[in-house]
Amino acid sequence: MRTVPALCLMLSVTACAPAVTAAPPAESLGTEVFTPCQEVFRPGRTIVRSEALTACAAIDGTSRTPQYIRCVDGRRLWRIDETMSDAPGWGFGGSVFFASADLDSDPDLAAAQRRCRN
C-alpha cells in the first residue's frame, strides 16, 4: 500500500501530483528521431540486424517497427511494404535486401518463406 506524506494531505492534490508532460506519441516522431525505413532497407544493401530491429520512419513520417519472420535456423526474414519504403522488398538479416514490385505474388519471396520455415 502506498502512503501519502502528511504534507500532501494538507495541500491540494495537484500540488503533490507528479508533473504531467505533453510528450508526443512515439509514432508521431518519425523522421525527427528515426532513420527512414527506405535507408535501412534499401535494394542491394545488406540488412544490418541492429538497424533492422529498431523502429524506422515510414513514408508518411510516422515511426514503424519493421516486421520479420523468425526462421528455424535463427535468421530473420524481413518484409517491407510500400507504406514503409518507395522500394518495397524483402531479405534475410545479414544478406542483401531485394526490391519487389508485388510482395504478395513474388516467387522469390515465397521460396524464401519456405526456406525460412523448413
PDB file of C-alpha atoms in Angstrom, residues 4-117:
ATOM      1  CA  VAL A   4       0.951   9.753   1.228  1.00  0.00           C
ATOM      2  CA  PRO A   5       3.121  12.205   3.191  1.00  0.00           C
ATOM      3  CA  ALA A   6       1.170  14.279   5.718  1.00  0.00           C
ATOM      4  CA  LEU A   7       2.165  17.481   3.927  1.00  0.00           C
ATOM      5  CA  CYS A   8       0.446  16.272   0.764  1.00  0.00           C
ATOM      6  CA  LEU A   9      -2.746  15.638   2.688  1.00  0.00           C
ATOM      7  CA  MET A  10      -2.776  19.259   3.769  1.00  0.00           C
ATOM      8  CA  LEU A  11      -2.008  20.649   0.293  1.00  0.00           C
ATOM      9  CA  SER A  12      -4.215  20.364  -2.723  1.00  0.00           C
ATOM     10  CA  VAL A  13      -3.924  17.136  -4.704  1.00  0.00           C
ATOM     11  CA  THR A  14      -2.395  18.912  -7.694  1.00  0.00           C
ATOM     12  CA  ALA A  15       0.483  20.266  -5.606  1.00  0.00           C
ATOM     13  CA  CYS A  16       1.652  16.730  -4.804  1.00  0.00           C
ATOM     14  CA  ALA A  17       0.911  15.115  -8.141  1.00  0.00           C
ATOM     15  CA  PRO A  18       3.853  14.489 -10.476  1.00  0.00           C
ATOM     16  CA  ALA A  19       4.292  16.940 -13.307  1.00  0.00           C
ATOM     17  CA  VAL A  20       2.413  15.974 -16.443  1.00  0.00           C
ATOM     18  CA  THR A  21       4.349  16.263 -19.671  1.00  0.00           C
ATOM     19  CA  ALA A  22       2.751  16.593 -23.053  1.00  0.00           C
ATOM     20  CA  ALA A  23       5.183  14.411 -24.958  1.00  0.00           C
ATOM     21  CA  PRO A  24       4.012  13.474 -28.434  1.00  0.00           C
ATOM     22  CA  PRO A  25       3.240   9.795 -29.076  1.00  0.00           C
ATOM     23  CA  ALA A  26       6.238   7.803 -30.332  1.00  0.00           C
ATOM     24  CA  GLU A  27       4.606   7.000 -33.680  1.00  0.00           C
ATOM     25  CA  SER A  28       4.407  10.704 -34.499  1.00  0.00           C
ATOM     26  CA  LEU A  29       8.145  11.288 -34.025  1.00  0.00           C
ATOM     27  CA  GLY A  30       9.077   9.548 -37.282  1.00  0.00           C
ATOM     28  CA  THR A  31      11.816  11.361 -39.183  1.00  0.00           C
ATOM     29  CA  GLU A  32      12.594  13.621 -36.217  1.00  0.00           C
ATOM     30  CA  VAL A  33      14.044  10.666 -34.325  1.00  0.00           C
ATOM     31  CA  PHE A  34      14.239   7.579 -36.560  1.00  0.00           C
ATOM     32  CA  THR A  35      16.181   6.735 -39.716  1.00  0.00           C
ATOM     33  CA  PRO A  36      13.885   6.415 -42.754  1.00  0.00           C
ATOM     34  CA  CYS A  37      12.889   2.789 -43.412  1.00  0.00           C
ATOM     35  CA  GLN A  38      13.944   3.156 -47.056  1.00  0.00           C
ATOM     36  CA  GLU A  39      17.514   3.859 -45.898  1.00  0.00           C
ATOM     37  CA  VAL A  40      17.643   0.846 -43.572  1.00  0.00           C
ATOM     38  CA  PHE A  41      16.025  -1.445 -46.167  1.00  0.00           C
ATOM     39  CA  ARG A  42      17.468  -0.333 -49.499  1.00  0.00           C
ATOM     40  CA  PRO A  43      17.692  -2.663 -52.533  1.00  0.00           C
ATOM     41  CA  GLY A  44      21.200  -4.042 -52.870  1.00  0.00           C
ATOM     42  CA  ARG A  45      22.187  -3.037 -49.323  1.00  0.00           C
ATOM     43  CA  THR A  46      22.944  -5.633 -46.648  1.00  0.00           C
ATOM     44  CA  ILE A  47      20.345  -5.701 -43.865  1.00  0.00           C
ATOM     45  CA  VAL A  48      22.149  -4.795 -40.641  1.00  0.00           C
ATOM     46  CA  ARG A  49      20.461  -6.542 -37.697  1.00  0.00           C
ATOM     47  CA  SER A  50      20.892  -3.690 -35.204  1.00  0.00           C
ATOM     48  CA  GLU A  51      19.348  -1.194 -37.645  1.00  0.00           C
ATOM     49  CA  ALA A  52      16.553  -3.539 -38.743  1.00  0.00           C
ATOM     50  CA  LEU A  53      15.446  -4.269 -35.172  1.00  0.00           C
ATOM     51  CA  THR A  54      14.938  -0.558 -34.433  1.00  0.00           C
ATOM     52  CA  ALA A  55      11.908   1.499 -35.374  1.00  0.00           C
ATOM     53  CA  CYS A  56      12.266   3.478 -38.578  1.00  0.00           C
ATOM     54  CA  ALA A  57      10.388   6.340 -40.238  1.00  0.00           C
ATOM     55  CA  ALA A  58       7.815   5.245 -42.820  1.00  0.00           C
ATOM     56  CA  ILE A  59       6.996   7.235 -45.969  1.00  0.00           C
ATOM     57  CA  ASP A  60       4.270   9.208 -44.175  1.00  0.00           C
ATOM     58  CA  GLY A  61       6.761  10.245 -41.477  1.00  0.00           C
ATOM     59  CA  THR A  62       5.380   8.031 -38.706  1.00  0.00           C
ATOM     60  CA  SER A  63       7.598   5.591 -36.860  1.00  0.00           C
ATOM     61  CA  ARG A  64       7.138   1.919 -37.655  1.00  0.00           C
ATOM     62  CA  THR A  65       8.643  -1.273 -36.312  1.00  0.00           C
ATOM     63  CA  PRO A  66       9.676  -3.489 -39.246  1.00  0.00           C
ATOM     64  CA  GLN A  67       8.141  -6.960 -39.139  1.00  0.00           C
ATOM     65  CA  TYR A  68      10.012 -10.185 -39.727  1.00  0.00           C
ATOM     66  CA  ILE A  69       9.597 -13.946 -39.647  1.00  0.00           C
ATOM     67  CA  ARG A  70      11.975 -15.794 -37.331  1.00  0.00           C
ATOM     68  CA  CYS A  71      13.395 -18.678 -39.332  1.00  0.00           C
ATOM     69  CA  VAL A  72      14.044 -22.155 -37.940  1.00  0.00           C
ATOM     70  CA  ASP A  73      17.778 -21.634 -38.482  1.00  0.00           C
ATOM     71  CA  GLY A  74      17.766 -18.437 -36.384  1.00  0.00           C
ATOM     72  CA  ARG A  75      17.772 -15.930 -39.238  1.00  0.00           C
ATOM     73  CA  ARG A  76      15.127 -13.257 -39.673  1.00  0.00           C
ATOM     74  CA  LEU A  77      13.277 -12.690 -42.949  1.00  0.00           C
ATOM     75  CA  TRP A  78      12.233  -9.044 -43.271  1.00  0.00           C
ATOM     76  CA  ARG A  79       9.308  -7.893 -45.456  1.00  0.00           C
ATOM     77  CA  ILE A  80       8.999  -4.146 -46.077  1.00  0.00           C
ATOM     78  CA  ASP A  81       5.859  -2.930 -47.820  1.00  0.00           C
ATOM     79  CA  GLU A  82       5.055   0.197 -49.851  1.00  0.00           C
ATOM     80  CA  THR A  83       3.900   2.131 -46.765  1.00  0.00           C
ATOM     81  CA  MET A  84       7.407   1.928 -45.338  1.00  0.00           C
ATOM     82  CA  SER A  85       9.547   2.445 -48.429  1.00  0.00           C
ATOM     83  CA  ASP A  86       9.360   3.668 -52.016  1.00  0.00           C
ATOM     84  CA  ALA A  87      11.221   0.439 -52.844  1.00  0.00           C
ATOM     85  CA  PRO A  88       9.333  -2.367 -51.041  1.00  0.00           C
ATOM     86  CA  GLY A  89      11.011  -5.726 -50.798  1.00  0.00           C
ATOM     87  CA  TRP A  90      12.415  -8.447 -48.605  1.00  0.00           C
ATOM     88  CA  GLY A  91      15.613 -10.045 -47.373  1.00  0.00           C
ATOM     89  CA  PHE A  92      17.291 -12.086 -44.680  1.00  0.00           C
ATOM     90  CA  GLY A  93      19.178 -10.285 -41.916  1.00  0.00           C
ATOM     91  CA  GLY A  94      22.860 -10.121 -42.811  1.00  0.00           C
ATOM     92  CA  SER A  95      22.046 -10.558 -46.511  1.00  0.00           C
ATOM     93  CA  VAL A  96      21.093  -8.259 -49.369  1.00  0.00           C
ATOM     94  CA  PHE A  97      17.665  -6.592 -49.466  1.00  0.00           C
ATOM     95  CA  PHE A  98      15.751  -7.316 -52.693  1.00  0.00           C
ATOM     96  CA  ALA A  99      13.197  -4.950 -54.247  1.00  0.00           C
ATOM     97  CA  SER A 100       9.847  -6.477 -55.164  1.00  0.00           C
ATOM     98  CA  ALA A 101       7.123  -4.896 -57.293  1.00  0.00           C
ATOM     99  CA  ASP A 102       4.466  -7.203 -55.769  1.00  0.00           C
ATOM    100  CA  LEU A 103       5.292  -8.840 -52.456  1.00  0.00           C
ATOM    101  CA  ASP A 104       2.127 -10.961 -52.476  1.00  0.00           C
ATOM    102  CA  SER A 105       2.992 -12.712 -55.748  1.00  0.00           C
ATOM    103  CA  ASP A 106       6.819 -12.589 -55.645  1.00  0.00           C
ATOM    104  CA  PRO A 107       8.013 -16.181 -56.273  1.00  0.00           C
ATOM    105  CA  ASP A 108      11.431 -15.450 -54.779  1.00  0.00           C
ATOM    106  CA  LEU A 109       9.872 -14.182 -51.539  1.00  0.00           C
ATOM    107  CA  ALA A 110       7.592 -17.250 -51.431  1.00  0.00           C
ATOM    108  CA  ALA A 111      10.647 -19.508 -51.816  1.00  0.00           C
ATOM    109  CA  ALA A 112      12.495 -17.575 -49.097  1.00  0.00           C
ATOM    110  CA  GLN A 113       9.499 -18.020 -46.757  1.00  0.00           C
ATOM    111  CA  ARG A 114       9.510 -21.782 -47.397  1.00  0.00           C
ATOM    112  CA  ARG A 115      13.268 -21.946 -46.703  1.00  0.00           C
ATOM    113  CA  CYS A 116      12.712 -19.934 -43.552  1.00  0.00           C
ATOM    114  CA  ARG A 117      10.093 -22.342 -42.180  1.00  0.00           C
TER     115      ARG A 117
END
